[in-house]
Coordinates of C-alpha atoms in Angstrom, one line a residue:
X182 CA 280.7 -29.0 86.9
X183 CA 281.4 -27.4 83.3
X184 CA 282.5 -24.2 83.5
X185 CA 282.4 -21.7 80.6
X186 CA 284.9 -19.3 80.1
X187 CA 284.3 -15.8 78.4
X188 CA 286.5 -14.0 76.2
X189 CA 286.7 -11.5 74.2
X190 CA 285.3 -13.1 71.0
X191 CA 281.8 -14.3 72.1
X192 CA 280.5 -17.3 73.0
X193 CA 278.7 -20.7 71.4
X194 CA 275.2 -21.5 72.0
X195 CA 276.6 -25.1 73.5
X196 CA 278.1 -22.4 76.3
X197 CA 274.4 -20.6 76.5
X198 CA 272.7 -23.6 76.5
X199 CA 275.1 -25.0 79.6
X200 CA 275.0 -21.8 81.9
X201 CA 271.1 -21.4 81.1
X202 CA 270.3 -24.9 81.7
X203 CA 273.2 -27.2 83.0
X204 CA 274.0 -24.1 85.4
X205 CA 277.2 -24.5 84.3
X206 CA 280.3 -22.3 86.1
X207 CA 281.8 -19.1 84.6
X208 CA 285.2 -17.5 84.4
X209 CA 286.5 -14.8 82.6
X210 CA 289.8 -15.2 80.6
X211 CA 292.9 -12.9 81.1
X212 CA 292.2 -11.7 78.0
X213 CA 288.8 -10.5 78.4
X214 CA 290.2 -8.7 81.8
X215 CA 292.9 -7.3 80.2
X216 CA 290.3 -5.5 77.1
X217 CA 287.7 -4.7 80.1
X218 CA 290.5 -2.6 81.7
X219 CA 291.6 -1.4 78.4
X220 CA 288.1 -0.2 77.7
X221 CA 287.8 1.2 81.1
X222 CA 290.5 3.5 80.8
X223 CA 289.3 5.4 77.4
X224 CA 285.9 5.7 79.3
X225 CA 287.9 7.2 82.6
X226 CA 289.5 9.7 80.1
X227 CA 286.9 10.9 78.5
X228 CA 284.7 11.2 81.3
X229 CA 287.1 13.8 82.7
X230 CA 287.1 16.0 79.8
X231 CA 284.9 18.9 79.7
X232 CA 282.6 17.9 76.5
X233 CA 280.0 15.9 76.3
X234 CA 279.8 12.2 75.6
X235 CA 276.6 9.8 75.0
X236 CA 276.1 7.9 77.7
X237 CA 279.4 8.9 79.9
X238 CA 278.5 12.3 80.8
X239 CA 274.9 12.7 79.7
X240 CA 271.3 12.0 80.2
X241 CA 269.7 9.4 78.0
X242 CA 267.6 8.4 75.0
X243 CA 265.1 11.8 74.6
X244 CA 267.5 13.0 77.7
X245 CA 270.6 12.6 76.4
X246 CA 271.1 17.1 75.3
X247 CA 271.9 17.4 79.4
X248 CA 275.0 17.5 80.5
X249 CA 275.6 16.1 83.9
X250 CA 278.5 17.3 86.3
X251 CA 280.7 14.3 87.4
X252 CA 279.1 14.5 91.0
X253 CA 275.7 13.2 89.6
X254 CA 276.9 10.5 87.3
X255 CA 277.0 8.1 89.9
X256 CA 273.3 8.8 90.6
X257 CA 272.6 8.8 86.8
X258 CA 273.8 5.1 86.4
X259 CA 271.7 4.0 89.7
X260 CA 269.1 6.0 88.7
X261 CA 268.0 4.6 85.3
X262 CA 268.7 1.4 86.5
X263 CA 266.0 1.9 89.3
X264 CA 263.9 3.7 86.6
X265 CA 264.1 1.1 83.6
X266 CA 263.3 -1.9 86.3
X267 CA 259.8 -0.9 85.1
X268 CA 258.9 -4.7 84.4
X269 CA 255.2 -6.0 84.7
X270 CA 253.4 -9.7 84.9
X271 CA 254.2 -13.0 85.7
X272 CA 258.1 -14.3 86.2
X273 CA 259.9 -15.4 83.1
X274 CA 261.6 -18.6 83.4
X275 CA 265.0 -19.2 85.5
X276 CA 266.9 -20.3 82.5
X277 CA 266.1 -17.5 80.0
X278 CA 267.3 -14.9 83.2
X279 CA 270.1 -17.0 82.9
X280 CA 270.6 -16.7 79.5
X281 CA 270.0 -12.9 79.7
X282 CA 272.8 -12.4 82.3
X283 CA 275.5 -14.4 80.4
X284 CA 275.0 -13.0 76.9
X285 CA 274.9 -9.7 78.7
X286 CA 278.6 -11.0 80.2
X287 CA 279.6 -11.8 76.9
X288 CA 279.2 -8.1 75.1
X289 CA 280.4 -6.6 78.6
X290 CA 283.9 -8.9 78.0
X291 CA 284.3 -7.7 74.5
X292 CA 286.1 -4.5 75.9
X293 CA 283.7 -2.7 73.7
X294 CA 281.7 -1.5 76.4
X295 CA 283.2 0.4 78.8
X296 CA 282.4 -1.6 82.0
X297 CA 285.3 -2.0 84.8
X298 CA 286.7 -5.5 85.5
X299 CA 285.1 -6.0 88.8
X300 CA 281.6 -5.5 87.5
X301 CA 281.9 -8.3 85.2
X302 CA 283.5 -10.4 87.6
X303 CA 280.9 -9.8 90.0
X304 CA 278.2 -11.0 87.1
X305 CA 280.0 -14.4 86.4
X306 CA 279.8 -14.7 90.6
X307 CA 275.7 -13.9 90.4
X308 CA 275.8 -16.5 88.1
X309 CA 278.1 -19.1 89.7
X310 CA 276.1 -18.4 93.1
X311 CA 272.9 -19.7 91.3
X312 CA 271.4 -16.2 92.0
X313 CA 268.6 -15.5 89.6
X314 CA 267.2 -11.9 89.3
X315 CA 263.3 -11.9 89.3
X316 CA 262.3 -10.5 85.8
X317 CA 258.7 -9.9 84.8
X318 CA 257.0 -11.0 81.0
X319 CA 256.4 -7.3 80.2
X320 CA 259.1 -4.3 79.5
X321 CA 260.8 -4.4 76.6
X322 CA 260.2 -3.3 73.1
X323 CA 263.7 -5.0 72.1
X324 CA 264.6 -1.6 70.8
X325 CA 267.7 -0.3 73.1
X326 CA 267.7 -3.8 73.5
X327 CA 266.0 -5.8 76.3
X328 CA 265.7 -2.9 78.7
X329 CA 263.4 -3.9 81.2
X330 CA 264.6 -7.5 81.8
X331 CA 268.3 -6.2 81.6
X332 CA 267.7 -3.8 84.4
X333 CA 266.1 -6.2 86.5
X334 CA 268.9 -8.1 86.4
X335 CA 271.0 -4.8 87.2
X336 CA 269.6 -4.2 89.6
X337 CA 270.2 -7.5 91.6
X338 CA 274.0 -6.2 90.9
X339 CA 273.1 -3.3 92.8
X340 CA 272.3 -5.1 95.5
X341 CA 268.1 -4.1 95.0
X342 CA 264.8 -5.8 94.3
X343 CA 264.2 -9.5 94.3
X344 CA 265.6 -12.5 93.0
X345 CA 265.8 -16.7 93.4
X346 CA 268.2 -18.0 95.7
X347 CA 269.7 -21.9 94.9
X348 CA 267.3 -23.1 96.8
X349 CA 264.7 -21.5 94.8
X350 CA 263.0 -19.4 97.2
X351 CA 262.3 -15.4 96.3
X352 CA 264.5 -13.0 98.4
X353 CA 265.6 -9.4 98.6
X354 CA 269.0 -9.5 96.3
X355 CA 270.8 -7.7 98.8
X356 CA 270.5 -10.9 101.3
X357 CA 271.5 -13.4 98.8
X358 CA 274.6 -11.2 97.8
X359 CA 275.7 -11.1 101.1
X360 CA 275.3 -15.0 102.2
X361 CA 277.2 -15.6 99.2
X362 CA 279.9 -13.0 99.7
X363 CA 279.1 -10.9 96.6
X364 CA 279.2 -6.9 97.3
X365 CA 276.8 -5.8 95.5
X366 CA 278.6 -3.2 92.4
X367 CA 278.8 0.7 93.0
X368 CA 278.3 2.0 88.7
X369 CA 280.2 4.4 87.2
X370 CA 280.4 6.6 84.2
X371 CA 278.3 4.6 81.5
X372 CA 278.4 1.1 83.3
X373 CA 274.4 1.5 84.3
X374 CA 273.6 2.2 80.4
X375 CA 276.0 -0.7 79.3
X376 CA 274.1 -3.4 81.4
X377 CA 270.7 -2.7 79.8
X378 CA 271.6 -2.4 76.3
X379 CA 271.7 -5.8 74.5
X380 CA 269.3 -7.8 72.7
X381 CA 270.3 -10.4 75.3
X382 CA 267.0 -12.0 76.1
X383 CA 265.4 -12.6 72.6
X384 CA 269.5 -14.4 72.0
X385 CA 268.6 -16.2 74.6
X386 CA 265.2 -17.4 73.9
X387 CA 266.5 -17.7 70.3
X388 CA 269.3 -20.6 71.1
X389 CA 267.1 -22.7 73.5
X390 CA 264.3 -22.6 70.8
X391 CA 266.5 -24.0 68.0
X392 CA 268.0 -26.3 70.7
X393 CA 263.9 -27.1 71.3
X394 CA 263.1 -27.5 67.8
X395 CA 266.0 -29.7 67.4
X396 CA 264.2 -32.3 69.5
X397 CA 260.6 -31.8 67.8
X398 CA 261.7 -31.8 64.4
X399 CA 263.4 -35.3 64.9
X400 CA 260.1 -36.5 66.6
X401 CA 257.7 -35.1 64.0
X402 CA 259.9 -37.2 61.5
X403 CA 259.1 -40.1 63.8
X404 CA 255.8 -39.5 64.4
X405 CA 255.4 -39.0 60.7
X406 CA 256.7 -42.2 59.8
X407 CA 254.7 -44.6 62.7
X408 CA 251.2 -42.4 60.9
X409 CA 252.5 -43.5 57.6
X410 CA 252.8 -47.4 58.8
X411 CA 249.4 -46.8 60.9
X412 CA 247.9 -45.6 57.5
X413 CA 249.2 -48.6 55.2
X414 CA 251.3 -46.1 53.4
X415 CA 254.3 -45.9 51.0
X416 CA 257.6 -45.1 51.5
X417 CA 258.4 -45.4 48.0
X418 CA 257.7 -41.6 48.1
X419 CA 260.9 -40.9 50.6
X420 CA 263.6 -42.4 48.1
X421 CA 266.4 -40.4 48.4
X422 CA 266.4 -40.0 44.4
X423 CA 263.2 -38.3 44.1
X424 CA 264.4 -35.8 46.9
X425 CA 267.3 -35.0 45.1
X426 CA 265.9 -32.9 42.5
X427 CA 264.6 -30.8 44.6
X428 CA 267.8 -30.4 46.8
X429 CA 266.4 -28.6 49.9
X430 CA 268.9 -30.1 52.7
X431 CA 266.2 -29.9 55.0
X432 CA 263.6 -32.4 53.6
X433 CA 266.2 -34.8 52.2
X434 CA 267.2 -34.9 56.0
X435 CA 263.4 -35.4 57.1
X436 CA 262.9 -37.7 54.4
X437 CA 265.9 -39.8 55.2
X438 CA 265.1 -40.1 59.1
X439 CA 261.3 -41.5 58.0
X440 CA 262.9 -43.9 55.4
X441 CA 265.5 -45.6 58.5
X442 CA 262.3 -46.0 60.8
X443 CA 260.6 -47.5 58.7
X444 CA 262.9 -49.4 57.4
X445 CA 262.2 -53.3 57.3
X446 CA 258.4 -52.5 57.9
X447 CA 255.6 -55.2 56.5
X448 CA 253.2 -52.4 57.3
X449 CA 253.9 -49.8 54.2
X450 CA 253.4 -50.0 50.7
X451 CA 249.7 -51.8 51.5
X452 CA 248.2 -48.6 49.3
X453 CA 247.5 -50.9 46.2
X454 CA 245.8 -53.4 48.3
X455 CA 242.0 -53.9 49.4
X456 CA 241.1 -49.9 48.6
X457 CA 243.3 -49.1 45.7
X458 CA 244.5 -45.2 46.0
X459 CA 246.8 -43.8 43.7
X460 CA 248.7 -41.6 46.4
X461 CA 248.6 -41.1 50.0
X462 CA 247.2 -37.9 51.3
X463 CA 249.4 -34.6 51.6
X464 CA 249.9 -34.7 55.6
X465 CA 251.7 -38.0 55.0
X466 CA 253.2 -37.9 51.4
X467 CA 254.6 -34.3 52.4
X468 CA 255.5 -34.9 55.6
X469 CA 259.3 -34.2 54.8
X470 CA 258.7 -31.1 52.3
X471 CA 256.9 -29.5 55.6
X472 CA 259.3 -30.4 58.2
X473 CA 262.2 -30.2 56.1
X474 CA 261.4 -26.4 55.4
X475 CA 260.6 -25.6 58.9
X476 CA 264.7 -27.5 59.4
X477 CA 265.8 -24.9 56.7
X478 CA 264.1 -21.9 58.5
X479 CA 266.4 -22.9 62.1
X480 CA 269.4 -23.3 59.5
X481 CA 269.2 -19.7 58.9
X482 CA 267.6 -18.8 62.8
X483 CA 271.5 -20.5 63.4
X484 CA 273.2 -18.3 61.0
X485 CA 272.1 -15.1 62.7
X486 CA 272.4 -17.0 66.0
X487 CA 275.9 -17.1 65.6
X488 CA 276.3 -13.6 64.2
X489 CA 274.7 -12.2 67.3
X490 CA 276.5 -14.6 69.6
X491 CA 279.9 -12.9 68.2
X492 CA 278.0 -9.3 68.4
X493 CA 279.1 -6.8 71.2
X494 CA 275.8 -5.0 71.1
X495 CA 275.5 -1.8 72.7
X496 CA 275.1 2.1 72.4
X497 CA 277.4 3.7 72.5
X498 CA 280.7 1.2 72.2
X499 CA 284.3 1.8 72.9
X500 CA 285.8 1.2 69.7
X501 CA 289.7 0.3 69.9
X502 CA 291.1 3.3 68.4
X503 CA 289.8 5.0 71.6
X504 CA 286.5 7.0 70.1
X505 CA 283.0 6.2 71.8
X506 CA 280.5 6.3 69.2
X507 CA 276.7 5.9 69.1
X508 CA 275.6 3.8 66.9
X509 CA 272.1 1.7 66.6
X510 CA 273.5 -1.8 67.1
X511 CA 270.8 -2.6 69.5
X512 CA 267.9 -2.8 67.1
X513 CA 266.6 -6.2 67.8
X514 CA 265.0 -6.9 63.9
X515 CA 267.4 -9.8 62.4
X516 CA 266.8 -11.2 66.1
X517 CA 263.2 -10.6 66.4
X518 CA 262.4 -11.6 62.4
X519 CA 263.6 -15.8 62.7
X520 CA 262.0 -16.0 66.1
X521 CA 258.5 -14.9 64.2
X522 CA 259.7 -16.8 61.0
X523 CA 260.4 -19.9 63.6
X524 CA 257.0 -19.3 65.2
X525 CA 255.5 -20.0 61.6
X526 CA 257.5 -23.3 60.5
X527 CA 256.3 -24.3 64.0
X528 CA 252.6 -23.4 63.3
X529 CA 252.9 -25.5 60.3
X530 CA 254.5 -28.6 61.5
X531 CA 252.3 -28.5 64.3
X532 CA 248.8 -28.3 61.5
X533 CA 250.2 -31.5 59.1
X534 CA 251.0 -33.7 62.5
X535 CA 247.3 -32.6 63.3
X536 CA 245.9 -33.7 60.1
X537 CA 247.8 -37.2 60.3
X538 CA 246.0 -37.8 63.2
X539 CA 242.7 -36.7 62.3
X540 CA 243.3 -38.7 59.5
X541 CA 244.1 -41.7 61.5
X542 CA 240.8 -41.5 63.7
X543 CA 238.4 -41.3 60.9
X544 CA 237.4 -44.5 59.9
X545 CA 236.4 -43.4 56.2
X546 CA 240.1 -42.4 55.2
X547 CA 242.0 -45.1 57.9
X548 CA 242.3 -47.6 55.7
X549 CA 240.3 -50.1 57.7
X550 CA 241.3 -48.9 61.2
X551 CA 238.1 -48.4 63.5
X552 CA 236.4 -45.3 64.2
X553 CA 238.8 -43.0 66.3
X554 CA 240.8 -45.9 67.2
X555 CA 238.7 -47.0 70.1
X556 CA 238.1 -50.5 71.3
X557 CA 234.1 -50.6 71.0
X558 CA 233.4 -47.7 68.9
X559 CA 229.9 -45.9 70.1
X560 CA 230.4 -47.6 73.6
X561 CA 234.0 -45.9 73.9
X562 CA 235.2 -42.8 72.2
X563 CA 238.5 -43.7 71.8
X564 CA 241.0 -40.9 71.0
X565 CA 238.0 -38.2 69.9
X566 CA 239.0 -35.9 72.0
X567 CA 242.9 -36.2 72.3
X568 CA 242.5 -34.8 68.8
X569 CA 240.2 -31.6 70.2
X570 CA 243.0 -31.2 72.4
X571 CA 245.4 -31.1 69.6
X572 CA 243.6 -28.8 67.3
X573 CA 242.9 -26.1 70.5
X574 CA 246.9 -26.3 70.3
X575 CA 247.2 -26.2 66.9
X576 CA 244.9 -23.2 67.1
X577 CA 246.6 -21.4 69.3
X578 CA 250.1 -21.9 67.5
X579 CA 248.2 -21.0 64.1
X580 CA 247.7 -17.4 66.4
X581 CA 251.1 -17.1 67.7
X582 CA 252.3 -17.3 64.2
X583 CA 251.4 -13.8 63.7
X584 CA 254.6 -11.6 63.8
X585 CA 255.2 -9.5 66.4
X586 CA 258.2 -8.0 64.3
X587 CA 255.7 -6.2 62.1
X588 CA 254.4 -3.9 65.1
X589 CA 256.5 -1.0 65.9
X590 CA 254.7 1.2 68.6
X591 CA 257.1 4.5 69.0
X592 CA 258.6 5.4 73.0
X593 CA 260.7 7.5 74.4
X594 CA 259.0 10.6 73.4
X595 CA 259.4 9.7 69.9
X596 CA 263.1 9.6 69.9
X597 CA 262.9 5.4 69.8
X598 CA 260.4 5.7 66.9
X599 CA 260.3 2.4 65.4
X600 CA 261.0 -0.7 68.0
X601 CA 261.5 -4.3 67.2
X602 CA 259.0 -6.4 69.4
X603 CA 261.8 -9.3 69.2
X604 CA 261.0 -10.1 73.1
X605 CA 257.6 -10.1 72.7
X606 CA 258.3 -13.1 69.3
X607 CA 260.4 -14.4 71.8
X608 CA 258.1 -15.1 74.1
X609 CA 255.2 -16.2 72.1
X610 CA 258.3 -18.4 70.4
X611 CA 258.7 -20.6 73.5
X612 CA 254.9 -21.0 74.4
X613 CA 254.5 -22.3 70.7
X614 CA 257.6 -24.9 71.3
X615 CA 255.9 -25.7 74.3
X616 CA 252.4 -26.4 72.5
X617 CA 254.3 -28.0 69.2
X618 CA 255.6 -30.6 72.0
X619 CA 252.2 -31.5 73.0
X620 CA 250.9 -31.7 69.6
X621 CA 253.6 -34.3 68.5
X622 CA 252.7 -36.1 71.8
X623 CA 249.3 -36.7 70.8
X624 CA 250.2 -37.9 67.3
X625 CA 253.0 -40.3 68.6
X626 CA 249.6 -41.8 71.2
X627 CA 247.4 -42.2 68.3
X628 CA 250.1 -43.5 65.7
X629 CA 251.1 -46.0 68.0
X630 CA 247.8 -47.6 69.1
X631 CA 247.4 -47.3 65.2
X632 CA 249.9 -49.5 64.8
X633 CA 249.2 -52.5 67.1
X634 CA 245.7 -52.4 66.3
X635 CA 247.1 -54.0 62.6
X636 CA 247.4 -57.0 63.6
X637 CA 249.3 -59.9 61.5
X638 CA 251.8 -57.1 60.3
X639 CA 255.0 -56.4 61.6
X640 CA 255.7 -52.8 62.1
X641 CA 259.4 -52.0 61.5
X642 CA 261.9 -52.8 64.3
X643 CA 262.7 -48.9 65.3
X644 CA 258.7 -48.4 64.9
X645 CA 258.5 -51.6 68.0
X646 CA 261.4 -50.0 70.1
X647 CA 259.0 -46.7 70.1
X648 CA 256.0 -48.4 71.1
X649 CA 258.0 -50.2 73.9
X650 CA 259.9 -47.3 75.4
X651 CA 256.7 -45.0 75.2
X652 CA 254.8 -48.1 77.3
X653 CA 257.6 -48.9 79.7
X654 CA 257.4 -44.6 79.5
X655 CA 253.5 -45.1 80.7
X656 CA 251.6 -44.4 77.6
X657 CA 249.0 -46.8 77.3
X658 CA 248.1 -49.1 75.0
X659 CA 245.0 -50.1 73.0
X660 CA 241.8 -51.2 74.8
X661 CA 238.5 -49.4 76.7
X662 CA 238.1 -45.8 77.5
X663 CA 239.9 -44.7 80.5
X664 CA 241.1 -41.2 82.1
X665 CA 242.9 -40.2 79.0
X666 CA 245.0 -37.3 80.4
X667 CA 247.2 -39.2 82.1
X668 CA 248.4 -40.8 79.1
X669 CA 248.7 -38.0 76.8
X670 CA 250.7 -36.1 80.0
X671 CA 253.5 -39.2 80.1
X672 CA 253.4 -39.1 75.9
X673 CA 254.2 -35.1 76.2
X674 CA 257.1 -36.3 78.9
X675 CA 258.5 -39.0 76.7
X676 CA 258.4 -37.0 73.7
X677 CA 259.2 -33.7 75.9
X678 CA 262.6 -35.5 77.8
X679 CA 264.3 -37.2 74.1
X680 CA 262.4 -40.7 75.0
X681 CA 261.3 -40.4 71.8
X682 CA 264.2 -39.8 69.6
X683 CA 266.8 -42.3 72.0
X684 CA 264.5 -45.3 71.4
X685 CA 264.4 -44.7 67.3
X686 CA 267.7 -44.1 67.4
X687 CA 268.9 -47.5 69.4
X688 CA 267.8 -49.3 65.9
X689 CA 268.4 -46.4 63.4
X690 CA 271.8 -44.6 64.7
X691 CA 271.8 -41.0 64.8
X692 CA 269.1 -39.2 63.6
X693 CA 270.0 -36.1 61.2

């Protein structure tokens, strides 16, 4: 198995991606020990002094004027993890807890919190153990970071509440820590406050949604281009020339993945033909100006990605000159702004792939195709209502567009006066992926039966490798009405699982 190794300069999102999803091994480097104990040390010598210091010998947030006397601290750090493990709803999903507990590794290994080497250690062995902490959908504000689901995750450290054994089954923590022989972590001055305090979850969510939208932005330019042949349209309009003077990267690449599908195609540039049009409708002439700025929106969700991912976010930090100084690193807004901005490139990709199909299902603007594609129209309904299904979805995404980063709702007795919301865009980020997916899915079903219902004209060879990997996939063909939701649930798995992209690509190459 891959194993990841933590240091002291942060991690990639290929190493998020395999601990969250491959459940790929972790070690810490000698370095990162070596700046954990470094780190430790300052904390150990200031927590003996008589002053004051944030987070090492005081309360917290609205609490943090009382002083507490080294015989409570040990209660302090147990106690508001206990406290903040205040979460609410449904369970979120295994591999965004995983996520969660490794980015929280990674600050902890920077040796700019303050955490002892054993704790860490005793994180990567959670996570090598395949022990998943139960977190809940509701908690944090993603101001002080992730609180909620960070303390959750504590407090499996701790030996407390609930979480997922390997086998998958919900246990008391302290069992599975045992079975696996963990011993569950006794927290010291400032360790409690330095496990919650990370924007760790919306990262998280972040880098699996670009690694998501990776996927569906490569389909939609598929999809795109087998509605374009289905339509009789021109490619003429994807020429690399004309998509040089206006020199977004994004929709040159869009435009160049259409132009190698469709390459050797006897299906476009049929516009001229039997109904004369001058141009082809927006949702396909524009197809790569849409989907190539929704690819320039993730270049910069990336950017600040990678800025976080090299972050050591917390409050206060150990800095190396040996002071501990608040600060408000934790602030989740340049997190929580591209997951809302990513939400609304998704809306839109999700609203042009809708109108394709529309388009192809209406026999008035098909271009000689028959009324919603069906095989006897008026005795079947052909695709009708795959394309309700599409616009509830795209309905829904067109709602989750709406930024969660412009709410601030103040906490904390007003001394956490303006919050970011970046969990809650988080989380609304992934159920629009999710609904994107399925939109894209019902556009490949009706492009493709598009398609072979023109007969006498050869659709182009990476077009016919689709069409055959999404049947041997079990998405069915042309013909009578039949149980339709079987068919659109294997086109959501093909599209869903790379199917898609990997049979384009066995005639194009690599996809950009």
């Amino acid at each position: 198995m891959h194993t990841v190794v933590v240091g002291t300069t942060g991690v990639t999102a290929h190493d998020v991606l395999a601990v969250a999803r491959a459940g790929a091994r972790v070690e810490l480097s000698d370095e990162a020990v070596a700046a954990l104990a470094a780190a430790r040390r300052i904390v150990d010598a200031l927590a003996a002094k008589p002053d004051p210091v944030y987070g090492v010998s005081t309360g917290f947030g609205a609490l943090a004027t009382r002083h507490i006397s080294p015989e409570l601290r040990a209660q302090l750090q147990r106690n508001i993890v206990r406290s903040h493990a205040a979460g609410m709803g449904p369970r979120v999903e295994r591999e965004v807890v995983r996520a969660l507990m490794f980015l929280r590794l990674k600050t902890v290994c920077s040796g700019h919190t303050g955490v002892r080497p054993e704790v860490a250690q005793t994180m990567a062995d959670v996570l090598n153990a395949q022990i998943t902490p139960v977190v809940h959908e509701y908690g944090s504000l993603g101001c002080s970071g992730d609180l909620a689901p960070l303390s959750h995750c504590a407090l499996a450290l701790m030996g407390e509440g609930d979480a997922e054994g390997p086998d998958g089954t919900v246990r008391p923590a302290g069992e599975l820590l045992r079975e696996h022989g963990i011993e569950p972590v006794e927290l010291r001055e400032k360790e409690g406050l330095a496990l919650l305090n990370g924007t760790d979850g919306m990262l998280g969510m972040l880098i699996m949604a670009l690694d998501d939208l990776d996927l569906l932005y490569k389909s939609a330019d598929i999809t795109a281009a087998l509605s374009l042949e289905g339509l009789l349209g021109t490619d003429k309009v994807l020429a690399p020339e004309l998509h040089a003077i206006r020199p977004h990267p994004g929709q040159a690449a869009s435009a160049a993945n259409m132009l190698a599908v469709l390459k050797g195609s006897q299906l476009t540039g049929h516009h001229q033909d039997d109904a004369p049009r001058v141009q082809d409708a927006y949702s396909v002439r524009c197809a790569p100006q849409v989907a190539g700025a929704g690819r320039d929106t993730m270049a910069h969700a990336r950017l600040v990605a990678e800025r976080e991912l090299a972050a050591a976010v917390d409050n206060p930090v150990v800095l190396p000159d040996g002071r501990v100084e608040s600060n408000g690193n934790f602030h989740g807004a340049p997190v929580a702004y591209v997951l809302d901005f990513l939400a609304v490139a998704a809306a839109d990709l999700g609203s042009i792939a809708e109108r394709r199909t529309d388009r192809l299902l209406d026999k008035n603007r098909s271009h000689g195709l028959p009324p919603f594609l069906a095989d006897d129209a008026g005795v079947d309904s052909g695709l009708m209502i795959a394309q309700y299904t599409q616009a509830a979805l795209v309905s829904e995404m067109k709602r989750l567009a709406v930024p969660a980063s412009a709410d601030s709702i103040p906490s904390s007795a007003m001394q956490e006066d303006h919050v970011s919301m970046g969990w809650s865009a988080a989380r609304k980020l992934r159920t629009a992926v999710d609904n994107l997916t399925r939109i894209i899915a019902v556009e490949l079903y009706a492009a493709a039966r598009a398609v072979e219902l023109r007969e006498g004209l050869e659709p182009a060879p990476a077009s016919r490798a689709v069409i055959r990997a999404a049947r041997e996939a079990g998405v069915g063909g042309p013909g009578p009405d039949r149980f339709l939701a079987p068919d659109l649930a294997a086109a959501d798995a093909f599209v869903r699982g790379g199917g898609l992209v990997a049979a384009a690509e066995t005639v194009t190459g690599r996809l950009g």
